[in-house]
Coordinates of C-alpha atoms and ligand atoms in Angstrom, one line a residue:
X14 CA -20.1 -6.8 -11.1
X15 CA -18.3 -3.8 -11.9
X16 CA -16.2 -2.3 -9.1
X17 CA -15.1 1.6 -9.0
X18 CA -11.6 2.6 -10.9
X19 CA -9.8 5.0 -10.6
X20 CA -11.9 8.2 -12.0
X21 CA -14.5 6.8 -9.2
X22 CA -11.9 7.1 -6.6
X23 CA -10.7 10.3 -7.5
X24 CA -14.5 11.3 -7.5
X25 CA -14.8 10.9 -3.6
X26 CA -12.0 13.1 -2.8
X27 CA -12.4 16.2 -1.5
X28 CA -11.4 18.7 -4.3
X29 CA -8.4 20.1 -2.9
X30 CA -6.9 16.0 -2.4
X31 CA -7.7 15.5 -5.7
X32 CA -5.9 18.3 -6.4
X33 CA -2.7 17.1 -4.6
X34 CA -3.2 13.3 -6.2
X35 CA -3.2 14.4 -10.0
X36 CA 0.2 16.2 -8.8
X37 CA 1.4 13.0 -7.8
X38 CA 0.0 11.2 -10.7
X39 CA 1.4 13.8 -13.6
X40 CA 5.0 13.1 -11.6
X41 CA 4.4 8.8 -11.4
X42 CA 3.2 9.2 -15.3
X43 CA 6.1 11.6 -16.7
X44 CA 8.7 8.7 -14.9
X45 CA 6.7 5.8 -16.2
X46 CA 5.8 4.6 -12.8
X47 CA 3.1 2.2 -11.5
X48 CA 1.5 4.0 -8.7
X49 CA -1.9 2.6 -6.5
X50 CA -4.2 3.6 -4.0
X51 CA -3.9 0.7 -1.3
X52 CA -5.2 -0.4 1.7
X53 CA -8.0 1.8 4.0
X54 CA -9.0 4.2 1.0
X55 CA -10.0 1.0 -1.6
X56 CA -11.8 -0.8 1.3
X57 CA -13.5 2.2 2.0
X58 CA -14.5 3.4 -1.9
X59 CA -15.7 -0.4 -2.3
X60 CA -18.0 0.7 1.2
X61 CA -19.2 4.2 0.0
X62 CA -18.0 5.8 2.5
X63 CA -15.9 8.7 2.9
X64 CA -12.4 8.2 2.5
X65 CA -10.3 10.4 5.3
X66 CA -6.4 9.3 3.9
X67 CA -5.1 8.5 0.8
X68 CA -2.8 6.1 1.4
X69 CA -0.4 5.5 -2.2
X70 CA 1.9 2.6 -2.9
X71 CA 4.4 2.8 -5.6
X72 CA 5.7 -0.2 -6.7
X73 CA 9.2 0.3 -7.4
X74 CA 11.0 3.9 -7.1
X75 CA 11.8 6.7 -4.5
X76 CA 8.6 7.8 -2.8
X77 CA 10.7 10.8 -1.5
X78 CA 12.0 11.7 -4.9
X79 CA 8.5 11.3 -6.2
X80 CA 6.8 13.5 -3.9
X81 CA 9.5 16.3 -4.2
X82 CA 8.9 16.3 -7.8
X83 CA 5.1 16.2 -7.5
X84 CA 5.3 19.0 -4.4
X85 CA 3.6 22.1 -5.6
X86 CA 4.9 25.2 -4.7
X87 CA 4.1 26.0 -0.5
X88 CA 3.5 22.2 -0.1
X89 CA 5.6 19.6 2.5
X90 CA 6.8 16.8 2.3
X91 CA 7.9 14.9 5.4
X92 CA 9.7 11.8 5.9
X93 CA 7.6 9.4 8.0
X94 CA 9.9 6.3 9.2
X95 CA 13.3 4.9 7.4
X96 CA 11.3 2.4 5.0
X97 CA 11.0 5.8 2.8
X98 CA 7.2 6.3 3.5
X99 CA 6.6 10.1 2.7
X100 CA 3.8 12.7 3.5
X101 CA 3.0 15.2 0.9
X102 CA 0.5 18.2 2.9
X103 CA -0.9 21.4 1.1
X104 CA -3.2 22.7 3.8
X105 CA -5.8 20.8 5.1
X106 CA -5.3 18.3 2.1
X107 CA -2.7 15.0 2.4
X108 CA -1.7 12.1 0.4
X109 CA 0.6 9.2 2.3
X110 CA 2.8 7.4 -0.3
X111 CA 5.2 4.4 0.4
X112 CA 7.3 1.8 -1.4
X113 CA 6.2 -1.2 -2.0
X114 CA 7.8 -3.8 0.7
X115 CA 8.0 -7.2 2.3
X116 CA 8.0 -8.1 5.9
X117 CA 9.3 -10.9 7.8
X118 CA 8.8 -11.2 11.6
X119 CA 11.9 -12.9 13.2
X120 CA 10.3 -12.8 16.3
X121 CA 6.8 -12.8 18.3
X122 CA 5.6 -8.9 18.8
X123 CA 9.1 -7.9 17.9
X124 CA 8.8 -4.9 14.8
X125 CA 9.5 -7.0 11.5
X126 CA 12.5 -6.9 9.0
X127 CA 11.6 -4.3 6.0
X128 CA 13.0 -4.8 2.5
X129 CA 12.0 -3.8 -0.8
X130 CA 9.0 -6.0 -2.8
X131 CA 6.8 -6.5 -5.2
X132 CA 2.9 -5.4 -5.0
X133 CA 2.0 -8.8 -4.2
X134 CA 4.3 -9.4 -1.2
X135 CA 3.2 -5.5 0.4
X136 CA -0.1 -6.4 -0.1
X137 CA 0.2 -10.3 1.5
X138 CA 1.9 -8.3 4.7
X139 CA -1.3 -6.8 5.6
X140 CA -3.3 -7.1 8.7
X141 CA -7.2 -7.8 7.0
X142 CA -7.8 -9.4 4.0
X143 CA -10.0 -6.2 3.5
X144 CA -7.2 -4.1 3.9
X145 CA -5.4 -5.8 0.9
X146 CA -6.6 -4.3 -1.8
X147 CA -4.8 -1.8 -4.7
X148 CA -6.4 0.2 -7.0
X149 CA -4.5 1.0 -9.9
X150 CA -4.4 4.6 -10.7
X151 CA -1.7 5.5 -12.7
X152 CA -1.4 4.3 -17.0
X153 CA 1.7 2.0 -15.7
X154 CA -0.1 0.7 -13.0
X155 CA -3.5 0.1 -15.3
X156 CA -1.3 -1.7 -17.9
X157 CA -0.2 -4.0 -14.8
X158 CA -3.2 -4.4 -13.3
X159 CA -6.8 -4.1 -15.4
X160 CA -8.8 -3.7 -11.8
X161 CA -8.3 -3.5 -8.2
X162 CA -5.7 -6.1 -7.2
X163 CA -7.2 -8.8 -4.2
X164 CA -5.5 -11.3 -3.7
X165 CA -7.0 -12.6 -0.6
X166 CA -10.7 -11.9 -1.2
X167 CA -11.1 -9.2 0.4
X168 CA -14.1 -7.7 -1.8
X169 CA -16.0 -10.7 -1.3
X170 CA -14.9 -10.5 2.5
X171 CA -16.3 -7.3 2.8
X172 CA -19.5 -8.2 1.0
X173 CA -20.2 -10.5 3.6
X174 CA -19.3 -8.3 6.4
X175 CA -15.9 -10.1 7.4
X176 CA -13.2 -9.1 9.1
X177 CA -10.8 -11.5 8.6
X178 CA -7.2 -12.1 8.8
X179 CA -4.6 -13.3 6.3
X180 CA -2.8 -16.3 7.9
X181 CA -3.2 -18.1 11.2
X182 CA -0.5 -16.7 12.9
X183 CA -1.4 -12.9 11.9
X184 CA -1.9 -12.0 16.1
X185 CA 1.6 -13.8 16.4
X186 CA 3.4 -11.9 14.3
X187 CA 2.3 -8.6 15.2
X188 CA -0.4 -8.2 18.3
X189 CA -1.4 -4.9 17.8
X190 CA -3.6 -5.7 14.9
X191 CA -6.2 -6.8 17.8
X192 CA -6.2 -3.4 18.5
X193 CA -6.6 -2.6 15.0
X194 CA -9.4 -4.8 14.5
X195 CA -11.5 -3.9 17.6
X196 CA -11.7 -0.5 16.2
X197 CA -12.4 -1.6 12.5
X198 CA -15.2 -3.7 13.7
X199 CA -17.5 -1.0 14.7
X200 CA -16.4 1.5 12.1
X201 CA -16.7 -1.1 9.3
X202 CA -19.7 -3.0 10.3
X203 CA -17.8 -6.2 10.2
X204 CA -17.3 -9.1 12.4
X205 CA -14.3 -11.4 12.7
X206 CA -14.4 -14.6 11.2
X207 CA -14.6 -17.7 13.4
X208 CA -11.0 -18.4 12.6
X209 CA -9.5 -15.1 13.2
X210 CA -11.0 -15.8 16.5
X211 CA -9.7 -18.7 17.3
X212 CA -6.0 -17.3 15.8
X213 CA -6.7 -14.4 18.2
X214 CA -7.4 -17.2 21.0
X215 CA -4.2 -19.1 20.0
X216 CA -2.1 -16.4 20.4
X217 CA -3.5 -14.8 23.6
X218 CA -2.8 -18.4 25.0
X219 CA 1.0 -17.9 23.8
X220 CA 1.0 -14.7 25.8
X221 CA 2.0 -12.3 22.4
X222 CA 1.0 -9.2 24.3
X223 CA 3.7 -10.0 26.7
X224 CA 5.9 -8.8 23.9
X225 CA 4.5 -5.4 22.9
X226 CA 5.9 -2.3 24.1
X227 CA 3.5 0.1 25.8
X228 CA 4.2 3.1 23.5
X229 CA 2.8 0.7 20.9
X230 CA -0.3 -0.4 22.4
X231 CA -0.8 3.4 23.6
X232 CA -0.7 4.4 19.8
X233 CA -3.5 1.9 19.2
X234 CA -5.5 3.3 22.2
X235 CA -5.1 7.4 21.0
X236 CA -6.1 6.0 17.8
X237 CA -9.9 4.6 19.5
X238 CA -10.1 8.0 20.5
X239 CA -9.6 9.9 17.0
X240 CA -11.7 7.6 14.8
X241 CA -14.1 9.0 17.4
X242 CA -14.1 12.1 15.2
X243 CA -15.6 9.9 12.5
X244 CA -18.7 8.5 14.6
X245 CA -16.6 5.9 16.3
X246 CA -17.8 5.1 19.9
X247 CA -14.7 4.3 22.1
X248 CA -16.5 2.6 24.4
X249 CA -17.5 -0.1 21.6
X250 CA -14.1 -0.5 21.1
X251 CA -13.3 -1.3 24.3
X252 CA -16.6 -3.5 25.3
X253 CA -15.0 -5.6 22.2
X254 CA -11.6 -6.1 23.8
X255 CA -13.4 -6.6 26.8
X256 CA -15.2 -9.9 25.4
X257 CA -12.2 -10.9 23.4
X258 CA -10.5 -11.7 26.9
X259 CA -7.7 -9.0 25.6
X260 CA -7.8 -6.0 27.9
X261 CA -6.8 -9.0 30.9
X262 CA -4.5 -9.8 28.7
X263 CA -3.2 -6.7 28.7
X264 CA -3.1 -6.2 32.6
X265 CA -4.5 -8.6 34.7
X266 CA -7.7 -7.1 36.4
X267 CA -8.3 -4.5 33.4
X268 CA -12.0 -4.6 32.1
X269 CA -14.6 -1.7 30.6
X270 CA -16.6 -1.1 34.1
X271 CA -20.1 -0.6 33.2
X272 CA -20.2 2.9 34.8
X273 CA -17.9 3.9 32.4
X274 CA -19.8 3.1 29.0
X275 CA -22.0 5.8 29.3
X276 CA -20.0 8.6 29.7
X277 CA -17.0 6.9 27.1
X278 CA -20.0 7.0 24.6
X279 CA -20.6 11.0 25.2
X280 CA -17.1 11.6 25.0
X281 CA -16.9 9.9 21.8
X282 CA -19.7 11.8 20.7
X283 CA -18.3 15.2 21.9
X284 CA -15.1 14.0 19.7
X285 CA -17.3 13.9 16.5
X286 CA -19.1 17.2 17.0
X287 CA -17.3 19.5 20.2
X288 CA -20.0 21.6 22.0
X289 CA -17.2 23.8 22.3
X290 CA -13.7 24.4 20.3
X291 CA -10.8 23.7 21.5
X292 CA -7.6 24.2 19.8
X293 CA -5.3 21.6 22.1
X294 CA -7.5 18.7 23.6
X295 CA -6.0 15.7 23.9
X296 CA -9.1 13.4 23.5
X297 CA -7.9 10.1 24.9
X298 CA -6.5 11.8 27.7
X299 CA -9.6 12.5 28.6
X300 CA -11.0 8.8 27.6
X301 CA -8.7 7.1 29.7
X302 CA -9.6 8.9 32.7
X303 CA -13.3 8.3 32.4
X304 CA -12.6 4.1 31.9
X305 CA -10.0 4.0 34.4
X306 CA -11.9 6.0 36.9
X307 CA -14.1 3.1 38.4
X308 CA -10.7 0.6 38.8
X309 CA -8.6 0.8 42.1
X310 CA -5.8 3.2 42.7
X311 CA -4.0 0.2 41.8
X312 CA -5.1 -1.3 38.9
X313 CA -4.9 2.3 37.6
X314 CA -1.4 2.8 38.2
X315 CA -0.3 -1.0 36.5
X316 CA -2.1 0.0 33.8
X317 CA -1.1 3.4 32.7
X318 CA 2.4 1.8 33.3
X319 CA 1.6 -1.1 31.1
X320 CA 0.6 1.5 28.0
X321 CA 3.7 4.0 28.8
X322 CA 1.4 6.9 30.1
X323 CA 3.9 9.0 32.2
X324 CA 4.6 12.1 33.7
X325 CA 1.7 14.9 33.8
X326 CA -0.5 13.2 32.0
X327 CA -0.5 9.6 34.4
X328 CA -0.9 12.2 37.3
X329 CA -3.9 13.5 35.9
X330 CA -5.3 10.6 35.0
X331 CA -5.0 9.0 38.3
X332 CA -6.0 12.3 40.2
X333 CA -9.5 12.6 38.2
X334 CA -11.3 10.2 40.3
X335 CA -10.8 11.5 43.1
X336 CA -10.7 15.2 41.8
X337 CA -13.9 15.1 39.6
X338 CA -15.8 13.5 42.9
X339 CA -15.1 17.4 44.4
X340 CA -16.1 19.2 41.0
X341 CA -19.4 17.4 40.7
X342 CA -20.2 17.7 44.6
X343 CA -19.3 21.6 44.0
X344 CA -20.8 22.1 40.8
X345 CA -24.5 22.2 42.0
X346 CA -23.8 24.6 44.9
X347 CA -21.9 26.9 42.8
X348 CA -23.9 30.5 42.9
X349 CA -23.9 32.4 39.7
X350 CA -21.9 31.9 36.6
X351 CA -18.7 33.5 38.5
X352 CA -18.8 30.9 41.1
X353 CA -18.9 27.7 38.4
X354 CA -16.5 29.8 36.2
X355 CA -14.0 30.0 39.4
X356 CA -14.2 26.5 39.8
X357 CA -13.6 25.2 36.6
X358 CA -11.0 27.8 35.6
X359 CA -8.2 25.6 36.5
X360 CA -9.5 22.6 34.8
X361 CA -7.4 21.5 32.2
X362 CA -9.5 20.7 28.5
X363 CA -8.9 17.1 29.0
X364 CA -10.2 17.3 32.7
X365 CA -13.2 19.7 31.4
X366 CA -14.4 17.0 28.8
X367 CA -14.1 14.2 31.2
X368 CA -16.1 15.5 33.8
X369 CA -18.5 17.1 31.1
X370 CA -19.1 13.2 30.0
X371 CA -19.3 11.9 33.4
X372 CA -21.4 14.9 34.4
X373 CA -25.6 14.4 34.6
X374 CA -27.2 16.8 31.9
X375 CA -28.1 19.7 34.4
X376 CA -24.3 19.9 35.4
X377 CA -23.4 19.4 31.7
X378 CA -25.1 22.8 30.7
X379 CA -23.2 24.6 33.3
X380 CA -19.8 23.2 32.1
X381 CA -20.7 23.9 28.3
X382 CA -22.2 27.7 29.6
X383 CA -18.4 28.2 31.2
X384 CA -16.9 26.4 28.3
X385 CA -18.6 28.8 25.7
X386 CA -19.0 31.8 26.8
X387 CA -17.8 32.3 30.1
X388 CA -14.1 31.5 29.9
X389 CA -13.9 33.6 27.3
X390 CA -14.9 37.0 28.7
X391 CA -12.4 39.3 29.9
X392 CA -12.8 41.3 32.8
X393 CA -12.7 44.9 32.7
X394 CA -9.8 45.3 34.7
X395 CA -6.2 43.3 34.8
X396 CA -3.2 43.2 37.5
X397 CA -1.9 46.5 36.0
X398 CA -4.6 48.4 36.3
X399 CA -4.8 47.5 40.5
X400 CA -0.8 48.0 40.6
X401 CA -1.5 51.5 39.3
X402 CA -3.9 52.3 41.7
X403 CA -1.4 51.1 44.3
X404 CA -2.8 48.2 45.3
X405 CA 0.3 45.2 45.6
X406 CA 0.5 41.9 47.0
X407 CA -1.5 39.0 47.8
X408 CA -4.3 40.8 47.5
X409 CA -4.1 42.0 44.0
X410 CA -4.7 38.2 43.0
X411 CA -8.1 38.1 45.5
X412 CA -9.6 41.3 43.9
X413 CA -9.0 40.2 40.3
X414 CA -10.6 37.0 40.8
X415 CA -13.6 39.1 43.0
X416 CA -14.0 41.4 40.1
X417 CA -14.0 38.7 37.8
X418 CA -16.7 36.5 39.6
X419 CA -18.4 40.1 40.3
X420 CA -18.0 40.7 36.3
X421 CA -19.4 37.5 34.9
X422 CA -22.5 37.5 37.6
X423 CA -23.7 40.4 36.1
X424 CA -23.1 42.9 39.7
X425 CA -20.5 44.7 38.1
X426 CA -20.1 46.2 34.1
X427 CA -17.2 48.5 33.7
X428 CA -13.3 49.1 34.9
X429 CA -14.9 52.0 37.2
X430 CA -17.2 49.7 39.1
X431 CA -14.8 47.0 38.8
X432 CA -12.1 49.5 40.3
X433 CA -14.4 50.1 43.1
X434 CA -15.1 46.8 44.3
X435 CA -10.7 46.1 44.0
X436 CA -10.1 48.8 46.3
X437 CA -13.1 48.3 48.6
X438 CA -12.0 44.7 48.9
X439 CA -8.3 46.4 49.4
X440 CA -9.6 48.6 52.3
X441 CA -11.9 45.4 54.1
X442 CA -8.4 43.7 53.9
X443 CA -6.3 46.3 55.7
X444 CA -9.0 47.0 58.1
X445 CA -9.5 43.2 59.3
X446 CA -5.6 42.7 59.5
X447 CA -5.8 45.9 61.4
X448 CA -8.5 44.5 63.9
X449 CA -6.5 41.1 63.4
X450 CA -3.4 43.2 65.1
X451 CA -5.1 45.0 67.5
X452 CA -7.0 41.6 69.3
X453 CA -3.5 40.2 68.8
X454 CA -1.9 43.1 71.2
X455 CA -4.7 42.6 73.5
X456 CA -4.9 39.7 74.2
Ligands
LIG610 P1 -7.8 4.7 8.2 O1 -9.0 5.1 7.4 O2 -8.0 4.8 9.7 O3 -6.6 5.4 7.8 P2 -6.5 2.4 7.3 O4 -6.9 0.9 7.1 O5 -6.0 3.1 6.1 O6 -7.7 3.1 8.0 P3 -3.9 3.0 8.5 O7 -3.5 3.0 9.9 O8 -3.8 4.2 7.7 O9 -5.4 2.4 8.5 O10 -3.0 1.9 7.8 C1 -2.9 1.8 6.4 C2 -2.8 0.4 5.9 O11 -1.6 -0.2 6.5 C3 -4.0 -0.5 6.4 O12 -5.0 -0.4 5.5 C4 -3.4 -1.8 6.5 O13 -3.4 -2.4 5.2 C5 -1.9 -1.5 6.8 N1 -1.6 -1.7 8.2 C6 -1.7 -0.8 9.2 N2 -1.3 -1.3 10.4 C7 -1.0 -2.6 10.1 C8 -0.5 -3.7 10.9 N3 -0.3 -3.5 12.2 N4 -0.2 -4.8 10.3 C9 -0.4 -5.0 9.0 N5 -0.9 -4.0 8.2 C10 -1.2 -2.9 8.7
LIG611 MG1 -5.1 5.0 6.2

């Protein structure tokens, strides 16, 4: 069987990442060096699917000096981590590229020792055998290596649909790669071999999760969430964990409540294709709402402690249960577009998406209506305008938001009409504090 090479590769690539990866290739070649596409992009050429990052290995050499000297004019390149793995951007187009390295894990969960190594080794420190796979791309590299490098038969794994790890004591060394494989299992189409199972087993008994820090298992979570963007359903990724005994692992109690699939599944699908833009939505914000929603106020709280979720974002987290039980009851008995647009004004775009997934389809159109169009209509009038007609206070907030309700109803069109409502509403004020006064003296 003939497997793809490296024109084939460079094929699938977007034009303007190809673009950036002949930089980088004209740099490895004018130095001599032995340059690869590894891991995720191979496995996913070999699939036919669309590859989202190029992820280069050089063998030996400075990936920072390489992807200086490849940079062309108006690209970046930042430093990743202090193993020397760089990121070379040009707009929308990116290509990863580390050294090669070996890894040896001194202690359960605990992040490995790094030091330099051959192909081999960096590919043998992988988490799938599917994932441990170079393709030789540059003439250095080709001389090395006539096709794509597998030492752990991973193109025959993936022929057969398995998702299997590269020694028994994988889970041991580094826990989070449950994580990784829950999510690689859907997206890939694979399932985990009987023995990665019972490795997974083994170390669950040892307690490995024990070990790993909530800031890392949160990075595994967000990560559910974005691969959303590529068809991923979160929920699948969870239902997985579920029946691999890890999320009570995790936290005792902790499961994927069966009320919360649906709406994890919408989400996921308003990841992939928004009904509405948003430049600053935090997707798993929103996803972790939604599943926790169903647990108690307990439960919750252990387990946004056990993944690190502080601050503003544990608060809204754990108030959306409560809080989206008042949206939905008010949502139906909202009058007129103003009224809903009143309401969900002070929604934050993670809360907005969470209720919109939890939300029944009627309610769902109102929420994408406000989300759309309504939020994004001005009112003819603003503060200034009512402080220049002298009205000040408290009650220039209550006319703005009358005006604006009045506005997006359709009762009012222009700053005159809109003027006249502010002061009418104004004058109704003064007159009931005014009657308020006067029953006050009498009585
Ligand atoms: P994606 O398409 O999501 O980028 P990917 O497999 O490339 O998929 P990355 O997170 O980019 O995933 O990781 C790059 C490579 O690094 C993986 O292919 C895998 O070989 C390796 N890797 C990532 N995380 C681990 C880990 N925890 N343990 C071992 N190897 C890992
Ligand atoms: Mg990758």
């Amino acid at each position: 069987m003939k497997f793809p090479g490296a024109s084939e590769f460079r094929k699938t690539l977007k034009h303007d990442t190809a673009a950036l990866l002949d930089s980088v290739l004209d740099a490895a070649e004018s130095r001599g060096l032995a340059i690869y596409a590894v891991g995720g992009p191979v496995r996913d050429l070999l699939l036919g699917k669309a590859i989202h990052d190029v992820d280069l290995l050089l063998e030996t050499g400075d990936a920072v000096a390489l992807a200086t000297l490849a940079a062309p004019p108006d690209a970046r390149v930042t430093r990743h981590d202090r193993f020397g793995t760089v990121r070379l951007q040009l707009g929308s187009a990116a290509v990863d590229l580390s050294v090669a390295r070996r890894e040896t894990y001194a202690q359960m969960g605990a992040l490995p020792r790094v030091e330099p190594g051959s192909l081999e080794e960096d590919l043998a420190r992988r988490d799938f055998t599917v994932n441990a796979l170079a393709l030789p791309l540059s003439s250095q590299a080709q001389r090395e290596h006539s096709g794509i490098v597998d030492l752990a038969d991973g193109i025959a794994d993936l022929a057969g649909g398995h998702l299997r790890i590269l020694h028994p004591r994988s889970f041991h060394d580094d826990p989070t790669r449950v994580l990784r494989a829950a999510r690689l299992v859907p997206r890939l189409g694979l399932s985990l071999t009987r023995g990665s199972r019972t490795a997974l087993r083994d170390a669950l008994r040892d307690g490995v999760f024990g070990r790993v820090s909530g800031d890392r298992l949160r990075r595994e979570l967000v990560k559910a969430f974005d691969d959303a963007q590529h068809g991923l359903d979160p929920s699948r990724v969870l239902r997985l964990l579920s029946n691999w005994h890890v999320l009570g692992a995790l936290e005792p109690g902790l499961d994927l409540p069966r009320a919360a699939v649906v709406p994890l599944r919408r989400l996921g699908r308003a990841i992939a294709s928004p009904p509405w833009r948003s430049s600053r939505w935090r997707s798993w914000v929103s996803g972790l709402s939604i599943w926790l929603a169903p647990a108690s106020p307990a439960l919750r709280r252990r387990t946004l402690q056990r993944f690190s979720v502080r601050g503003e974002v544990a608060q809204a987290i754990s108030r959306f249960p409560k809080a989206s039980g008042g949206w939905l009851a008010a949502l139906p008995r909202a009058r007129g577009r103003g009224a809903v647009d009143a309401l969900l004004d002070p929604l934050s775009e993670e809360e907005l998406y969470a209720l919109y997934s939890i939300a029944e389809s009627k309610l769902r159109g109102r929420i994408a209506r406000f989300a759309i169009e309504d939020r994004m209509r001005r009112a003819p009038i603003s503060g200034e305008d009512l402080l220049e007609i002298g009205l000040e206070g408290p009650v220039v907030g209550r006319a703005l938001k009358r005006v604006r309700i009045a506005y997006l109803d359709g009762a009012l069109q222009n700053r005159d009409e809109a003027i006249t409502l502010a002061r009418e509403i104004a004058r109704r004020r003064v007159t009931s504090k005014g009657k308020a006064v006067a029953k006050a003296k009498r009585c």
